[in-house]
């Protein structure tokens, strides 16, 4: 699973470099993101701008990553493509995650833990 | 796999319920539907529903046994797109596909569901669904009608 990971002002930004998070890639995705998130204290932002398809396995993997990070580390999402945004809306997962238009917005000064808008 | 000749539809594939074959089948179906001029919104519904149906076949119908075969036919039907998916795995429990219930999301964060979305997505993103068990086969027919909006 190809990821780019960088730390911006204490926020771990992880860009997913595959176009699908599905039953084929869900487990690899989960393991790779957990490893990239590391053990630090900061928020994690998952940049999904290159992901055009997520199925229920992929959705489950994203939830699993969020749970793995624990209550102290928030997982936010950025740059959802229309198809992926729709899946989050359909499953009401847009109420669970902070969703930002892009990684810049997710890491900017206004991106406090309660400032994300659902859609 | 057996492919199409000139027209993109109807389209029929016969493949193993293995992750690699299923992904290749989904890719080929998407290409055929794009070639047939299906709009982006309906295409994404079809892709998601078929992915969920195939996952279920691999994980439930053929659970605990070597990947069996899946036959998938996609055909236009008036305004609709009709897909028929057949497998020779276990029948649906109770003789019917599970209902379209979204898992409870109003729960503490550490209790959020990591699965159970598949049938909800299938029921809500397809416009009609018909399941039959016949001759040792599961036969699931789905219809996708045009929807207003995007």
XYZ file of C-alpha atoms in Angstrom:
269
model
C 0.000 0.000 0.000
C 1.548 3.259 -1.129
C 1.216 6.151 1.255
C 2.889 9.512 1.655
C 3.170 10.620 5.226
C 4.325 13.968 6.541
C 4.063 15.826 9.791
C 2.695 19.362 9.559
C 2.753 21.304 12.829
C 2.276 18.109 14.812
C -0.480 16.789 12.554
C 0.292 13.571 10.719
C -0.981 13.892 7.156
C -1.223 10.583 5.341
C -1.969 10.640 1.616
C -3.314 7.424 0.173
C -1.719 6.729 -3.208
C -4.065 4.037 -4.468
C -7.394 4.490 -6.218
C -9.316 1.771 -4.387
C -9.807 0.837 -0.760
C -11.811 -2.354 -1.133
C -11.904 -5.961 0.010
C -8.639 -6.617 -1.822
C -6.692 -3.783 -0.227
C -8.509 -3.156 3.089
C -6.152 -5.103 5.339
C -3.009 -3.710 3.718
C -4.506 -0.237 3.951
C -5.236 -0.645 7.648
C -1.753 -1.916 8.473
C 0.004 0.715 6.370
C -1.959 3.644 7.809
C -1.450 2.432 11.379
C 2.293 2.217 10.743
C 2.383 5.646 9.084
C 0.399 7.237 11.915
C 3.051 6.108 14.379
C 2.760 6.525 18.100
C 2.797 10.290 18.348
C 0.155 12.316 20.129
C -1.120 14.490 17.278
C -4.157 14.359 15.060
C -4.096 12.244 11.929
C -5.480 13.518 8.632
C -6.120 11.012 5.876
C -5.909 12.616 2.434
C -8.151 10.589 0.126
C -7.872 12.779 -2.969
C -6.591 9.899 -5.122
C -9.152 7.374 -3.920
C -12.062 6.974 -6.309
C -13.610 3.838 -4.860
C -14.290 2.673 -1.320
C -16.590 -0.264 -0.554
C -17.925 -1.468 2.786
C -14.653 -3.313 3.514
C -12.719 -0.115 2.903
C -15.098 1.850 5.074
C -14.648 -0.740 7.830
C -10.875 -0.403 7.511
C -11.050 3.387 7.944
C -13.212 2.914 11.050
C -10.746 0.334 12.345
C -7.875 2.818 11.938
C -9.858 5.429 13.852
C -10.491 2.997 16.710
C -6.845 1.922 16.716
C -5.737 5.516 17.226
C -7.800 5.586 20.403
C -9.835 8.351 21.996
C -6.884 10.749 22.329
C -5.949 10.929 18.654
C -8.542 12.201 16.238
C -8.712 10.874 12.687
C -9.999 13.397 10.158
C -10.507 12.979 6.438
C -9.642 15.348 3.633
C -10.287 15.713 -0.095
C -12.966 13.097 -0.615
C -13.810 12.439 -4.262
C -17.542 12.678 -5.062
C -18.059 8.896 -5.047
C -16.332 8.462 -1.712
C -18.097 11.475 -0.220
C -21.391 9.904 -1.275
C -20.547 6.618 0.417
C -19.787 8.439 3.672
C -23.073 10.304 3.414
C -25.093 7.151 2.648
C -23.684 5.272 5.613
C -23.856 8.327 7.904
C -20.105 8.032 8.422
C -19.968 11.739 7.552
C -21.324 12.317 11.070
C -18.482 10.329 12.624
C -15.458 11.869 10.928
C -14.356 15.422 10.504
C -14.320 15.940 6.743
C -12.304 18.757 5.173
C -12.195 19.928 1.565
C -8.435 19.354 1.402
C -5.359 18.679 3.522
C -4.542 22.391 3.760
C -7.932 23.125 5.298
C -7.542 20.131 7.610
C -4.239 21.367 8.974
C -4.884 25.091 8.904
C -5.379 27.306 11.939
C -9.173 27.049 11.717
C -9.109 23.257 11.771
C -9.783 22.738 15.441
C -11.205 19.456 16.597
C -14.774 20.768 16.436
C -14.486 22.927 13.359
C -14.946 20.295 10.687
C -18.118 20.531 8.684
C -19.781 17.292 7.737
C -20.376 18.069 4.112
C -13.185 -14.815 -18.963
C -15.406 -14.449 -21.950
C -15.818 -10.949 -23.293
C -17.941 -8.988 -25.689
C -17.660 -8.638 -29.432
C -18.661 -5.290 -30.878
C -21.386 -3.808 -28.728
C -20.412 -3.195 -25.091
C -23.713 -4.629 -23.821
C -25.017 -7.193 -23.104
C -21.952 -8.375 -21.323
C -21.358 -11.700 -19.649
C -18.454 -12.867 -17.531
C -17.640 -16.142 -15.828
C -14.931 -15.868 -13.189
C -13.714 -17.216 -9.872
C -14.885 -15.611 -6.616
C -11.268 -14.743 -5.781
C -10.154 -11.204 -4.965
C -8.056 -10.805 -8.114
C -10.645 -12.213 -10.520
C -13.427 -10.218 -8.922
C -11.504 -6.982 -9.231
C -10.693 -7.700 -12.883
C -14.351 -8.491 -13.526
C -15.431 -5.197 -11.933
C -12.889 -3.302 -14.034
C -14.143 -4.897 -17.230
C -17.762 -4.217 -16.364
C -16.942 -0.570 -15.647
C -15.203 -0.241 -19.003
C -18.166 -1.807 -20.797
C -20.620 0.491 -19.028
C -18.567 3.573 -19.860
C -18.435 2.406 -23.480
C -22.209 1.947 -23.382
C -22.576 5.568 -22.277
C -23.837 5.023 -18.745
C -23.756 8.246 -16.731
C -21.242 8.726 -13.930
C -23.788 8.676 -11.109
C -25.388 5.430 -12.177
C -22.014 3.907 -12.992
C -20.799 4.531 -9.451
C -23.954 2.946 -8.016
C -23.521 -0.140 -10.196
C -19.817 -0.438 -9.303
C -20.492 -0.201 -5.585
C -23.428 -2.631 -5.590
C -21.630 -5.239 -7.691
C -18.533 -4.984 -5.500
C -20.679 -5.590 -2.414
C -22.543 -8.488 -4.030
C -19.284 -10.156 -5.095
C -17.744 -9.652 -1.639
C -20.770 -11.345 -0.109
C -20.501 -14.298 -2.498
C -16.824 -14.773 -1.625
C -17.286 -14.268 2.117
C -20.609 -16.032 2.675
C -21.862 -18.180 -0.206
C -18.415 -19.719 -0.760
C -17.162 -19.315 2.813
C -14.780 -22.037 3.907
C -14.382 -23.553 0.463
C -12.192 -22.897 -2.562
C -13.322 -19.916 -4.629
C -16.257 -21.086 -6.732
C -17.471 -19.621 -9.993
C -19.556 -16.530 -10.487
C -21.486 -15.723 -13.628
C -22.445 -12.140 -14.159
C -24.580 -10.739 -16.936
C -25.176 -7.053 -17.563
C -27.831 -6.071 -20.070
C -29.827 -3.000 -20.933
C -33.576 -3.308 -20.319
C -35.436 -0.270 -21.564
C -34.250 2.663 -19.463
C -32.829 0.276 -16.896
C -29.665 -1.652 -16.574
C -30.242 -5.222 -15.480
C -27.580 -7.369 -13.847
C -27.910 -11.049 -13.027
C -25.347 -12.631 -10.729
C -25.229 -16.387 -10.268
C -23.132 -18.526 -7.949
C -23.241 -22.124 -6.779
C -22.479 -21.475 -3.136
C -24.679 -21.724 -0.076
C -28.180 -20.303 -0.322
C -29.035 -17.061 1.445
C -29.940 -17.759 5.080
C -33.730 -18.026 5.367
C -34.066 -18.029 1.586
C -33.955 -14.238 1.312
C -31.272 -11.593 1.036
C -30.741 -9.686 4.291
C -32.759 -6.506 4.744
C -31.514 -2.988 4.166
C -30.670 -1.905 7.680
C -27.918 0.572 8.425
C -25.944 -0.487 11.516
C -26.517 1.669 14.583
C -24.212 4.662 14.284
C -25.301 6.426 17.469
C -22.854 4.504 19.603
C -19.594 5.354 21.322
C -16.673 5.746 18.944
C -15.001 2.498 19.995
C -18.224 0.590 19.297
C -18.740 1.890 15.761
C -19.446 -0.828 13.190
C -16.619 -1.952 10.892
C -18.986 -3.894 8.678
C -22.626 -4.615 8.006
C -23.017 -1.891 5.380
C -23.075 -4.169 2.352
C -26.749 -5.080 2.095
C -27.818 -1.606 3.091
C -25.825 -0.244 0.151
C -27.112 -2.925 -2.220
C -30.755 -2.257 -1.349
C -30.477 1.523 -1.452
C -28.305 1.859 -4.552
C -30.115 -0.681 -6.723
C -33.711 0.062 -7.714
C -35.055 -3.475 -7.658
C -33.748 -6.743 -6.325
C -34.934 -10.276 -6.849
C -33.354 -13.392 -5.374
C -34.051 -16.989 -6.314
C -32.459 -20.270 -5.455
C -32.781 -22.525 -8.453
C -31.007 -25.695 -9.524
C -28.354 -25.386 -6.806
C -27.643 -21.793 -7.829
C -28.131 -18.438 -6.200
C -29.569 -16.022 -8.724
C -29.651 -12.367 -7.809
C -31.175 -9.954 -10.266
C -30.686 -6.232 -9.787
C -32.053 -3.305 -11.711
C -30.623 0.149 -11.935
C -32.978 2.824 -13.197
C -31.942 6.353 -14.059
C -32.372 8.621 -11.055
C -32.967 12.348 -11.098
C -30.115 14.583 -10.029
C -26.485 13.834 -10.554
